Amino acid sequence: MEGKGNLEAAIEQLLNVEKQMRLAGDVAGTKKAVTEILQLCFEAKDWKVLNDMISVLSKKRGQLKQAVTAMVQQAMQYIDLTPDLETRIELIKTLNNVSAGKIYVEIERARLIEKLAKIKEEQGLIAEAADLMQEVAVETFGAMAKTEKIAFILEQVRLCLDRQDYVRAQILSRKISPRVFDADTSKEKKKPKEGENVVEEAPANIPSLLELKRIYYELMIRYYSHDNDYLEICRCYKAIYEIPSVRENPVQWIPLLRKICWYLVLSPHDPMQSSLLNSTLEDKNLSEIPKFRLLLKQLVTMEVIQWTSLWTSYKEEFENEKNMLGGSLVDKAAEDLKQRIIEHNILVVSKYYARITLKRVAELLCLSIQEAEKHLSDMVVSKALVAKIDRPMGIVSFQVAKDSNDVLNSWAMNLEKLLDLVEKSCHQIHKETMVHKAALKV
C-alpha cells in the first residue's frame, strides 16, 4: 500500500514537471518526463496505471509529437515483458488507440497490429488476425524500410491464404512488384536531402530481400495451386530456382528443377510454355536428372507418345514428389498429365496429316472414337487447333479454311505459273523448229 502511495506521489511530481516542460515547448524535457513516468509504472509492475498514464499523457492539451513517439516506443519495449497474455493484449490495445490516426507513429502502429495479429493467430482466430492486418496499408508509409514493407504485405497475403480468401490474397500480392527483388542491394544508400523523410532501418527479425523473394513465390505457388494454373506455378518455381543461394546447393535445386519439369509438362501448350520448355532444356543442371531431360525431349520432339509406356516409366517419380521439397503436385496432376499427352499427340497428328479418319486418330491416341472426338473438340474450342470433323464420313480435316482473298491470290499465282510454262514451252518449240529448218538447208 505504501509502495502504491509512493508511486502516485512520484507520478504526480513528474506530471507537474511534464506540464511545465510541455507548456514551455521543451521537447527534450517533455520526452524525459513522459518516459520516466512510464519507467516508474513498469518498475512498480502496475500495468493498469501504465495503461492509464499512456492514455492520459497522449491526450494532454498541446502534447508534443516527439513526446508521444518516445512514449509509444518506450511502452513497446514492455510488451514482451508483460506477466500474462491478457495484460499484453491490453497494453497493445492501449498503444493502438493512442497511435490511431497519428502519421508520426504509423510504423509503430503497424508493428503493434502485427503483434496483435500473431496473438490472434496463435489462439486460432485466423479470420480476426487477417482482418486486423488488412486495416494497415504499409505501402503508403514513406519512412518504413522496403524489406519491412514487403514482409508485412507477405504476412497479409499468408493470412488471407490461410483463411482461403483467394481474391483478397491476389489483390494484396499485386502490391509487390516482382522487379523489387532484383534490385541491387549492394549499392550505397543515398543520404536523404534536407526536408526528406528519413527511412528507418528494418528490425533485425526481418528477412533479407532474397529470403523475402523466396517467401513471396512460395505464397504465390499456394495461390496458383488453388486455380491449378500450372504455367504460373512453374514460373514461380523457376524464380526460386534462380536465387543464387539455391543454385549453389544441389539439395535445394534438384527438387525445384523436378517441379519445374513436371509443371511444364502439365501446362497447356502455348508460346510461353514452349519458350520455358526450350530454355529449361538448355539448362546444364538438367543432365543431373536424365529422366526428366528425356521427358522434356519427348514433348519437344514431334512424335506420338504412348501414354501407357510413359506412365509406367514415370509413375514412381510422380509419386515420389510428395517426399520431395515443396510437397506433392496438385490433386488433379495425374489426370491432367494424361490430358496433356493426348493434346501433344493430337498436335503431332495435325502436323503430319491434312485429312485422317477418326478411327485412325483414336488408334494413334490409344482412345475410343468418342473420347478422341471429345478431346479434338475441346482443343478446337480452346483455339489450340484448327480442325473440322465430318461425322457421317468419320473424317477429320486439319486444313485451315482459306479466306476468299487468299483463294483469289492462289488462283492468280497458279494462272501466272501456267502462263510462264506456256511461254517457256512455246520458246522451246520455236527453238527446235529453227534447229530442224537449219539442218534441212544444209
Short mmCIF file of C-alpha atoms in Angstrom, two decimals:
data_model
loop_
_atom_site.label_atom_id
_atom_site.label_comp_id
_atom_site.label_asym_id
_atom_site.label_seq_id
_atom_site.Cartn_x
_atom_site.Cartn_y
_atom_site.Cartn_z
CA MET A 1 0.00 0.00 0.00
CA GLU A 2 2.83 2.32 0.95
CA GLY A 3 4.60 1.48 -2.34
CA LYS A 4 1.47 2.45 -4.27
CA GLY A 5 1.29 5.76 -2.39
CA ASN A 6 4.94 6.46 -3.20
CA LEU A 7 4.27 5.65 -6.89
CA GLU A 8 1.31 8.03 -7.04
CA ALA A 9 3.34 10.79 -5.36
CA ALA A 10 6.28 10.28 -7.74
CA ILE A 11 3.93 10.29 -10.78
CA GLU A 12 2.19 13.47 -9.50
CA GLN A 13 5.55 15.19 -9.17
CA LEU A 14 6.66 14.13 -12.66
CA LEU A 15 3.30 15.19 -14.15
CA ASN A 16 3.90 18.74 -12.85
CA VAL A 17 7.38 18.71 -14.43
CA GLU A 18 5.91 17.36 -17.70
CA LYS A 19 3.28 20.16 -17.73
CA GLN A 20 5.92 22.88 -17.25
CA MET A 21 8.13 21.43 -19.99
CA ARG A 22 5.18 20.93 -22.38
CA LEU A 23 3.90 24.48 -21.96
CA ALA A 24 7.44 25.83 -22.37
CA GLY A 25 7.80 23.78 -25.61
CA ASP A 26 10.88 21.95 -24.27
CA VAL A 27 10.99 18.77 -26.43
CA ALA A 28 13.87 17.03 -24.63
CA GLY A 29 12.47 17.78 -21.16
CA THR A 30 8.92 16.60 -22.06
CA LYS A 31 10.26 13.37 -23.60
CA LYS A 32 12.36 12.68 -20.49
CA ALA A 33 9.40 13.34 -18.16
CA VAL A 34 6.93 11.05 -20.01
CA THR A 35 9.42 8.19 -20.38
CA GLU A 36 10.33 8.42 -16.65
CA ILE A 37 6.62 8.21 -15.70
CA LEU A 38 6.26 5.03 -17.80
CA GLN A 39 9.50 3.61 -16.36
CA LEU A 40 8.21 4.14 -12.80
CA CYS A 41 4.95 2.31 -13.60
CA PHE A 42 6.87 -0.53 -15.23
CA GLU A 43 9.29 -0.92 -12.30
CA ALA A 44 6.32 -0.99 -9.91
CA LYS A 45 4.71 -3.64 -12.23
CA ASP A 46 1.46 -1.66 -12.08
CA TRP A 47 0.18 -2.38 -15.62
CA LYS A 48 -3.22 -0.74 -15.09
CA VAL A 49 -1.64 2.57 -14.08
CA LEU A 50 0.80 2.24 -17.01
CA ASN A 51 -2.12 1.92 -19.49
CA ASP A 52 -3.96 4.84 -17.84
CA MET A 53 -0.84 7.07 -17.94
CA ILE A 54 -0.24 6.31 -21.64
CA SER A 55 -3.84 7.36 -22.46
CA VAL A 56 -3.77 10.45 -20.19
CA LEU A 57 -0.38 11.74 -21.37
CA SER A 58 -1.29 11.36 -25.06
CA LYS A 59 -4.48 13.42 -24.56
CA LYS A 60 -2.84 16.37 -22.80
CA ARG A 61 -3.50 19.71 -24.46
CA GLY A 62 -0.77 20.68 -26.93
CA GLN A 63 1.11 17.42 -26.33
CA LEU A 64 4.30 17.34 -28.43
CA LYS A 65 4.56 14.79 -31.26
CA GLN A 66 8.07 13.83 -30.22
CA ALA A 67 6.85 13.08 -26.66
CA VAL A 68 4.04 10.80 -27.95
CA THR A 69 6.51 9.00 -30.27
CA ALA A 70 9.01 8.49 -27.41
CA MET A 71 6.21 7.26 -25.12
CA VAL A 72 4.89 4.72 -27.65
CA GLN A 73 8.41 3.45 -28.43
CA GLN A 74 9.22 3.13 -24.70
CA ALA A 75 5.96 1.25 -23.96
CA MET A 76 6.54 -1.13 -26.92
CA GLN A 77 9.67 -2.42 -25.15
CA TYR A 78 7.49 -3.56 -22.24
CA ILE A 79 5.13 -5.71 -24.38
CA ASP A 80 7.33 -8.82 -24.26
CA LEU A 81 7.93 -8.33 -20.52
CA THR A 82 4.25 -8.49 -19.52
CA PRO A 83 3.36 -11.22 -16.96
CA ASP A 84 0.44 -12.75 -18.89
CA LEU A 85 -1.35 -12.71 -22.25
CA GLU A 86 -4.31 -10.64 -21.05
CA THR A 87 -2.01 -7.83 -19.82
CA ARG A 88 -0.07 -7.96 -23.10
CA ILE A 89 -3.24 -7.64 -25.22
CA GLU A 90 -4.49 -4.77 -23.02
CA LEU A 91 -1.18 -2.88 -23.41
CA ILE A 92 -1.14 -3.41 -27.21
CA LYS A 93 -4.74 -2.18 -27.48
CA THR A 94 -3.95 0.93 -25.39
CA LEU A 95 -0.96 1.75 -27.61
CA ASN A 96 -3.11 1.10 -30.72
CA ASN A 97 -5.71 3.60 -29.53
CA VAL A 98 -3.01 6.19 -28.80
CA SER A 99 -1.29 5.77 -32.20
CA ALA A 100 -4.53 5.61 -34.26
CA GLY A 101 -4.69 8.38 -36.87
CA LYS A 102 -1.24 9.78 -35.96
CA ILE A 103 1.02 9.75 -39.00
CA TYR A 104 4.21 10.23 -36.92
CA VAL A 105 3.69 6.85 -35.15
CA GLU A 106 2.31 4.92 -38.17
CA ILE A 107 5.25 2.48 -38.25
CA GLU A 108 4.87 1.70 -34.53
CA ARG A 109 1.12 1.17 -35.09
CA ALA A 110 1.83 -1.29 -37.93
CA ARG A 111 4.22 -3.26 -35.69
CA LEU A 112 1.68 -3.29 -32.85
CA ILE A 113 -1.07 -4.62 -35.13
CA GLU A 114 1.30 -7.32 -36.39
CA LYS A 115 1.98 -8.40 -32.78
CA LEU A 116 -1.74 -8.47 -32.00
CA ALA A 117 -2.46 -10.46 -35.21
CA LYS A 118 0.19 -13.05 -34.19
CA ILE A 119 -1.53 -13.48 -30.81
CA LYS A 120 -4.93 -13.90 -32.51
CA GLU A 121 -3.43 -16.47 -34.91
CA GLU A 122 -1.93 -18.45 -32.00
CA GLN A 123 -5.42 -18.51 -30.47
CA GLY A 124 -6.74 -19.98 -33.74
CA LEU A 125 -8.63 -16.81 -34.75
CA ILE A 126 -7.18 -16.58 -38.28
CA ALA A 127 -10.08 -14.57 -39.72
CA GLU A 128 -9.72 -11.92 -36.97
CA ALA A 129 -5.93 -11.81 -37.46
CA ALA A 130 -6.37 -11.33 -41.24
CA ASP A 131 -8.94 -8.54 -40.72
CA LEU A 132 -6.60 -6.76 -38.28
CA MET A 133 -3.66 -6.90 -40.71
CA GLN A 134 -5.76 -5.58 -43.61
CA GLU A 135 -6.51 -2.36 -41.70
CA VAL A 136 -2.93 -1.20 -42.34
CA ALA A 137 -1.77 -0.01 -45.78
CA VAL A 138 2.02 -0.10 -45.26
CA GLU A 139 2.73 0.68 -48.94
CA THR A 140 1.90 4.35 -48.15
CA PHE A 141 4.44 4.58 -45.30
CA GLY A 142 7.36 6.65 -46.56
CA ALA A 143 9.62 6.14 -43.53
CA MET A 144 9.30 2.34 -43.34
CA ALA A 145 12.16 0.22 -44.69
CA LYS A 146 11.45 -1.54 -48.00
CA THR A 147 12.11 -5.03 -46.62
CA GLU A 148 9.79 -4.42 -43.65
CA LYS A 149 7.01 -3.24 -46.01
CA ILE A 150 7.38 -6.36 -48.18
CA ALA A 151 7.45 -8.65 -45.11
CA PHE A 152 4.27 -7.00 -43.76
CA ILE A 153 2.38 -7.36 -47.08
CA LEU A 154 3.53 -11.01 -47.37
CA GLU A 155 2.14 -11.64 -43.88
CA GLN A 156 -1.18 -10.13 -45.04
CA VAL A 157 -1.17 -12.44 -48.10
CA ARG A 158 -0.34 -15.50 -45.96
CA LEU A 159 -3.22 -14.88 -43.56
CA CYS A 160 -5.63 -14.41 -46.49
CA LEU A 161 -4.48 -17.74 -47.97
CA ASP A 162 -4.85 -19.40 -44.55
CA ARG A 163 -8.47 -18.26 -44.37
CA GLN A 164 -8.91 -19.25 -48.08
CA ASP A 165 -9.73 -15.69 -49.16
CA TYR A 166 -8.03 -16.06 -52.57
CA VAL A 167 -9.47 -12.90 -54.15
CA ARG A 168 -8.09 -10.62 -51.42
CA ALA A 169 -4.79 -12.56 -51.41
CA GLN A 170 -4.36 -11.78 -55.12
CA ILE A 171 -5.19 -8.07 -54.62
CA LEU A 172 -2.64 -7.79 -51.79
CA SER A 173 0.05 -9.72 -53.70
CA ARG A 174 -0.19 -7.20 -56.56
CA LYS A 175 1.11 -4.50 -54.19
CA ILE A 176 4.53 -6.17 -54.57
CA SER A 177 6.22 -5.91 -57.95
CA PRO A 178 8.48 -8.95 -58.64
CA ARG A 179 11.07 -6.49 -60.01
CA VAL A 180 11.67 -5.19 -56.47
CA PHE A 181 13.50 -8.45 -55.62
CA ASP A 182 16.01 -7.90 -58.44
CA ALA A 183 17.14 -4.53 -57.06
CA ASP A 184 20.86 -4.25 -56.37
CA THR A 185 21.20 -4.10 -52.58
CA SER A 186 24.99 -3.63 -52.76
CA LYS A 187 24.62 -0.03 -53.96
CA GLU A 188 25.28 2.59 -51.34
CA LYS A 189 22.23 4.24 -49.90
CA LYS A 190 21.86 7.89 -50.81
CA LYS A 191 21.87 10.33 -47.94
CA PRO A 192 18.42 11.93 -47.63
CA LYS A 193 18.24 15.58 -48.61
CA GLU A 194 17.01 18.18 -46.18
CA GLY A 195 13.24 18.01 -45.75
CA GLU A 196 13.01 14.40 -46.99
CA ASN A 197 11.65 11.57 -44.82
CA VAL A 198 14.41 9.54 -43.21
CA VAL A 199 13.81 5.84 -43.93
CA GLU A 200 14.14 3.78 -40.77
CA GLU A 201 16.34 0.70 -40.57
CA ALA A 202 14.40 -2.57 -40.71
CA PRO A 203 14.27 -4.53 -37.40
CA ALA A 204 16.71 -7.42 -37.00
CA ASN A 205 13.98 -10.09 -37.31
CA ILE A 206 13.02 -9.01 -40.88
CA PRO A 207 14.42 -11.46 -43.52
CA SER A 208 16.76 -10.35 -46.32
CA LEU A 209 15.42 -9.35 -49.74
CA LEU A 210 16.33 -12.73 -51.31
CA GLU A 211 14.67 -14.61 -48.45
CA LEU A 212 11.57 -12.45 -48.93
CA LYS A 213 11.68 -13.30 -52.66
CA ARG A 214 11.52 -16.98 -51.79
CA ILE A 215 8.62 -16.44 -49.32
CA TYR A 216 6.74 -14.36 -51.95
CA TYR A 217 6.99 -17.05 -54.64
CA GLU A 218 6.10 -19.84 -52.18
CA LEU A 219 2.92 -17.93 -51.29
CA MET A 220 2.16 -17.37 -55.00
CA ILE A 221 2.58 -21.14 -55.59
CA ARG A 222 -0.10 -21.70 -52.91
CA TYR A 223 -2.36 -19.18 -54.65
CA TYR A 224 -1.90 -20.59 -58.18
CA SER A 225 -2.27 -24.20 -56.90
CA HIS A 226 -5.82 -23.28 -55.89
CA ASP A 227 -6.63 -22.45 -59.56
CA ASN A 228 -4.40 -25.26 -60.99
CA ASP A 229 -2.56 -22.62 -63.05
CA TYR A 230 0.39 -24.88 -63.92
CA LEU A 231 2.34 -22.42 -66.06
CA GLU A 232 2.33 -19.74 -63.32
CA ILE A 233 3.32 -22.35 -60.70
CA CYS A 234 6.21 -23.35 -62.99
CA ARG A 235 7.31 -19.70 -63.35
CA CYS A 236 7.24 -19.29 -59.54
CA TYR A 237 9.45 -22.38 -59.08
CA LYS A 238 11.74 -21.05 -61.82
CA ALA A 239 12.10 -17.72 -59.92
CA ILE A 240 13.02 -19.57 -56.68
CA TYR A 241 15.44 -21.77 -58.67
CA GLU A 242 17.21 -18.62 -59.97
CA ILE A 243 18.09 -17.41 -56.41
CA PRO A 244 21.94 -17.65 -56.14
CA SER A 245 21.93 -19.40 -52.72
CA VAL A 246 19.56 -22.07 -54.12
CA ARG A 247 21.64 -22.61 -57.31
CA GLU A 248 24.70 -23.36 -55.17
CA ASN A 249 23.01 -26.12 -53.17
CA PRO A 250 22.04 -29.32 -55.11
CA VAL A 251 19.85 -30.47 -52.18
CA GLN A 252 17.65 -27.42 -52.85
CA TRP A 253 17.78 -27.05 -56.65
CA ILE A 254 17.25 -30.69 -57.68
CA PRO A 255 13.69 -30.90 -56.19
CA LEU A 256 12.92 -27.44 -57.65
CA LEU A 257 14.11 -28.46 -61.13
CA ARG A 258 11.98 -31.61 -60.91
CA LYS A 259 8.95 -29.46 -60.04
CA ILE A 260 9.71 -27.11 -62.97
CA CYS A 261 9.79 -30.11 -65.35
CA TRP A 262 6.55 -31.60 -64.03
CA TYR A 263 4.64 -28.32 -64.19
CA LEU A 264 5.99 -27.59 -67.68
CA VAL A 265 4.61 -30.94 -68.85
CA LEU A 266 1.30 -30.22 -67.11
CA SER A 267 0.96 -26.72 -68.67
CA PRO A 268 -1.29 -26.37 -71.73
CA HIS A 269 0.58 -25.83 -74.99
CA ASP A 270 1.12 -22.13 -75.77
CA PRO A 271 4.04 -19.83 -76.82
CA MET A 272 5.07 -19.07 -73.19
CA GLN A 273 5.12 -22.78 -72.34
CA SER A 274 7.21 -23.57 -75.46
CA SER A 275 9.68 -20.81 -74.59
CA LEU A 276 10.07 -22.05 -70.99
CA LEU A 277 10.37 -25.64 -72.20
CA ASN A 278 13.24 -24.81 -74.57
CA SER A 279 15.07 -22.61 -72.03
CA THR A 280 14.79 -25.39 -69.37
CA LEU A 281 16.16 -27.97 -71.84
CA GLU A 282 19.24 -25.77 -72.31
CA ASP A 283 19.91 -25.79 -68.54
CA LYS A 284 23.12 -27.72 -67.83
CA ASN A 285 21.82 -28.86 -64.43
CA LEU A 286 19.15 -30.94 -66.20
CA SER A 287 21.84 -33.53 -67.00
CA GLU A 288 21.84 -34.39 -63.25
CA ILE A 289 18.26 -35.71 -63.62
CA PRO A 290 18.39 -37.51 -67.03
CA LYS A 291 14.88 -38.99 -66.70
CA PHE A 292 13.35 -35.53 -66.69
CA ARG A 293 15.55 -34.38 -69.56
CA LEU A 294 14.17 -37.31 -71.57
CA LEU A 295 10.60 -36.38 -70.58
CA LEU A 296 11.03 -32.80 -71.85
CA LYS A 297 12.77 -34.07 -75.01
CA GLN A 298 9.74 -36.26 -75.78
CA LEU A 299 7.48 -33.20 -75.57
CA VAL A 300 9.69 -31.14 -77.89
CA THR A 301 10.02 -33.98 -80.44
CA MET A 302 7.03 -34.09 -82.82
CA GLU A 303 6.32 -37.77 -82.31
CA VAL A 304 3.34 -39.59 -80.80
CA ILE A 305 3.94 -40.52 -77.12
CA GLN A 306 2.44 -43.79 -75.86
CA TRP A 307 0.66 -42.86 -72.61
CA THR A 308 0.83 -46.36 -71.05
CA SER A 309 4.61 -46.73 -71.51
CA LEU A 310 5.22 -43.12 -70.32
CA TRP A 311 3.11 -43.63 -67.16
CA THR A 312 4.87 -46.94 -66.44
CA SER A 313 8.27 -45.20 -66.65
CA TYR A 314 7.35 -42.10 -64.62
CA LYS A 315 4.70 -43.30 -62.16
CA GLU A 316 7.30 -43.92 -59.42
CA GLU A 317 8.93 -40.49 -59.95
CA PHE A 318 5.48 -38.87 -59.93
CA GLU A 319 4.56 -40.46 -56.60
CA ASN A 320 7.99 -39.64 -55.10
CA GLU A 321 7.26 -35.89 -55.40
CA LYS A 322 5.35 -35.88 -52.10
CA ASN A 323 8.60 -36.81 -50.28
CA MET A 324 10.50 -34.00 -52.03
CA LEU A 325 10.94 -30.34 -51.07
CA GLY A 326 7.74 -28.44 -51.89
CA GLY A 327 5.47 -31.44 -51.35
CA SER A 328 3.31 -33.37 -53.79
CA LEU A 329 1.89 -31.97 -57.02
CA VAL A 330 -1.68 -30.65 -57.12
CA ASP A 331 -4.54 -33.15 -56.72
CA LYS A 332 -5.57 -33.21 -60.40
CA ALA A 333 -1.99 -33.60 -61.67
CA ALA A 334 -2.18 -37.29 -62.75
CA GLU A 335 -5.43 -36.72 -64.65
CA ASP A 336 -4.09 -33.54 -66.29
CA LEU A 337 -0.82 -35.23 -67.26
CA LYS A 338 -2.76 -37.75 -69.36
CA GLN A 339 -4.75 -34.87 -70.88
CA ARG A 340 -1.54 -33.02 -71.88
CA ILE A 341 -0.04 -36.13 -73.51
CA ILE A 342 -3.25 -36.60 -75.54
CA GLU A 343 -3.13 -32.91 -76.59
CA HIS A 344 0.52 -33.29 -77.63
CA ASN A 345 -0.35 -36.37 -79.70
CA ILE A 346 -3.25 -34.57 -81.44
CA LEU A 347 -0.89 -31.67 -82.34
CA VAL A 348 1.59 -34.21 -83.78
CA VAL A 349 -1.18 -35.86 -85.87
CA SER A 350 -2.36 -32.43 -87.13
CA LYS A 351 1.18 -31.63 -88.26
CA TYR A 352 1.61 -34.78 -90.36
CA TYR A 353 -1.93 -35.23 -91.72
CA ALA A 354 -4.21 -32.90 -93.68
CA ARG A 355 -7.11 -35.39 -93.56
CA ILE A 356 -7.38 -38.56 -91.46
CA THR A 357 -10.15 -40.92 -90.37
CA LEU A 358 -11.43 -40.57 -86.81
CA LYS A 359 -10.86 -44.29 -86.31
CA ARG A 360 -7.13 -43.91 -87.10
CA VAL A 361 -6.87 -40.87 -84.78
CA ALA A 362 -8.38 -42.96 -81.97
CA GLU A 363 -5.84 -45.75 -82.65
CA LEU A 364 -2.90 -43.33 -82.56
CA LEU A 365 -4.15 -41.77 -79.30
CA CYS A 366 -4.96 -45.18 -77.71
CA LEU A 367 -8.52 -43.97 -77.04
CA SER A 368 -12.06 -44.86 -78.06
CA ILE A 369 -13.58 -42.94 -81.04
CA GLN A 370 -15.91 -40.99 -78.67
CA GLU A 371 -13.01 -39.93 -76.40
CA ALA A 372 -10.82 -38.94 -79.37
CA GLU A 373 -13.68 -36.83 -80.76
CA LYS A 374 -14.22 -35.17 -77.34
CA HIS A 375 -10.52 -34.23 -76.96
CA LEU A 376 -10.38 -32.93 -80.54
CA SER A 377 -13.48 -30.80 -79.96
CA ASP A 378 -12.05 -29.39 -76.68
CA MET A 379 -8.84 -28.34 -78.44
CA VAL A 380 -10.77 -26.67 -81.27
CA VAL A 381 -12.94 -24.78 -78.74
CA SER A 382 -9.84 -23.60 -76.84
CA LYS A 383 -8.30 -22.44 -80.19
CA ALA A 384 -5.25 -24.68 -79.68
CA LEU A 385 -6.02 -26.36 -83.02
CA VAL A 386 -7.91 -25.79 -86.29
CA ALA A 387 -9.91 -28.85 -87.34
CA LYS A 388 -13.25 -29.97 -88.79
CA ILE A 389 -14.91 -33.34 -88.16
CA ASP A 390 -17.13 -34.89 -90.83
CA ARG A 391 -19.11 -37.21 -88.54
CA PRO A 392 -21.10 -39.19 -91.20
CA MET A 393 -17.88 -39.93 -93.11
CA GLY A 394 -15.80 -40.21 -89.93
CA ILE A 395 -13.05 -37.94 -91.33
CA VAL A 396 -11.08 -35.21 -89.52
CA SER A 397 -9.71 -32.38 -91.64
CA PHE A 398 -6.86 -30.28 -90.22
CA GLN A 399 -6.75 -27.89 -93.18
CA VAL A 400 -7.17 -24.21 -92.35
CA ALA A 401 -10.19 -22.62 -94.06
CA LYS A 402 -8.83 -20.10 -96.55
CA ASP A 403 -10.03 -16.54 -96.78
CA SER A 404 -11.62 -15.51 -100.14
CA ASN A 405 -8.68 -13.15 -100.79
CA ASP A 406 -6.20 -15.99 -100.21
CA VAL A 407 -8.14 -18.22 -102.65
CA LEU A 408 -8.11 -15.49 -105.33
CA ASN A 409 -4.40 -14.86 -104.75
CA SER A 410 -3.62 -18.58 -105.11
CA TRP A 411 -5.63 -18.70 -108.38
CA ALA A 412 -3.76 -15.66 -109.69
CA MET A 413 -0.46 -17.32 -108.76
CA ASN A 414 -1.50 -20.58 -110.48
CA LEU A 415 -2.52 -18.70 -113.67
CA GLU A 416 0.80 -16.85 -113.65
CA LYS A 417 2.70 -20.13 -113.33
CA LEU A 418 0.61 -21.69 -116.12
CA LEU A 419 1.28 -18.76 -118.48
CA ASP A 420 5.00 -18.96 -117.65
CA LEU A 421 5.02 -22.65 -118.56
CA VAL A 422 3.12 -21.99 -121.83
CA GLU A 423 5.62 -19.25 -122.75
CA LYS A 424 8.62 -21.49 -121.97
CA SER A 425 7.06 -24.38 -123.96
CA CYS A 426 6.43 -22.11 -126.98
CA HIS A 427 10.02 -20.87 -126.77
CA GLN A 428 11.34 -24.47 -126.71
CA ILE A 429 9.11 -25.50 -129.69
CA HIS A 430 10.22 -22.43 -131.68
CA LYS A 431 13.87 -23.20 -130.89
CA GLU A 432 13.54 -26.86 -132.03
CA THR A 433 11.77 -25.75 -135.27
CA MET A 434 14.61 -23.32 -136.07
CA VAL A 435 17.23 -26.05 -135.44
CA HIS A 436 15.42 -28.52 -137.80
CA LYS A 437 15.00 -25.86 -140.54
CA ALA A 438 18.73 -25.08 -140.38
CA ALA A 439 19.58 -28.83 -140.62
CA LEU A 440 17.34 -29.25 -143.77
CA LYS A 441 19.05 -26.34 -145.53
CA VAL A 442 22.42 -27.97 -145.06
#
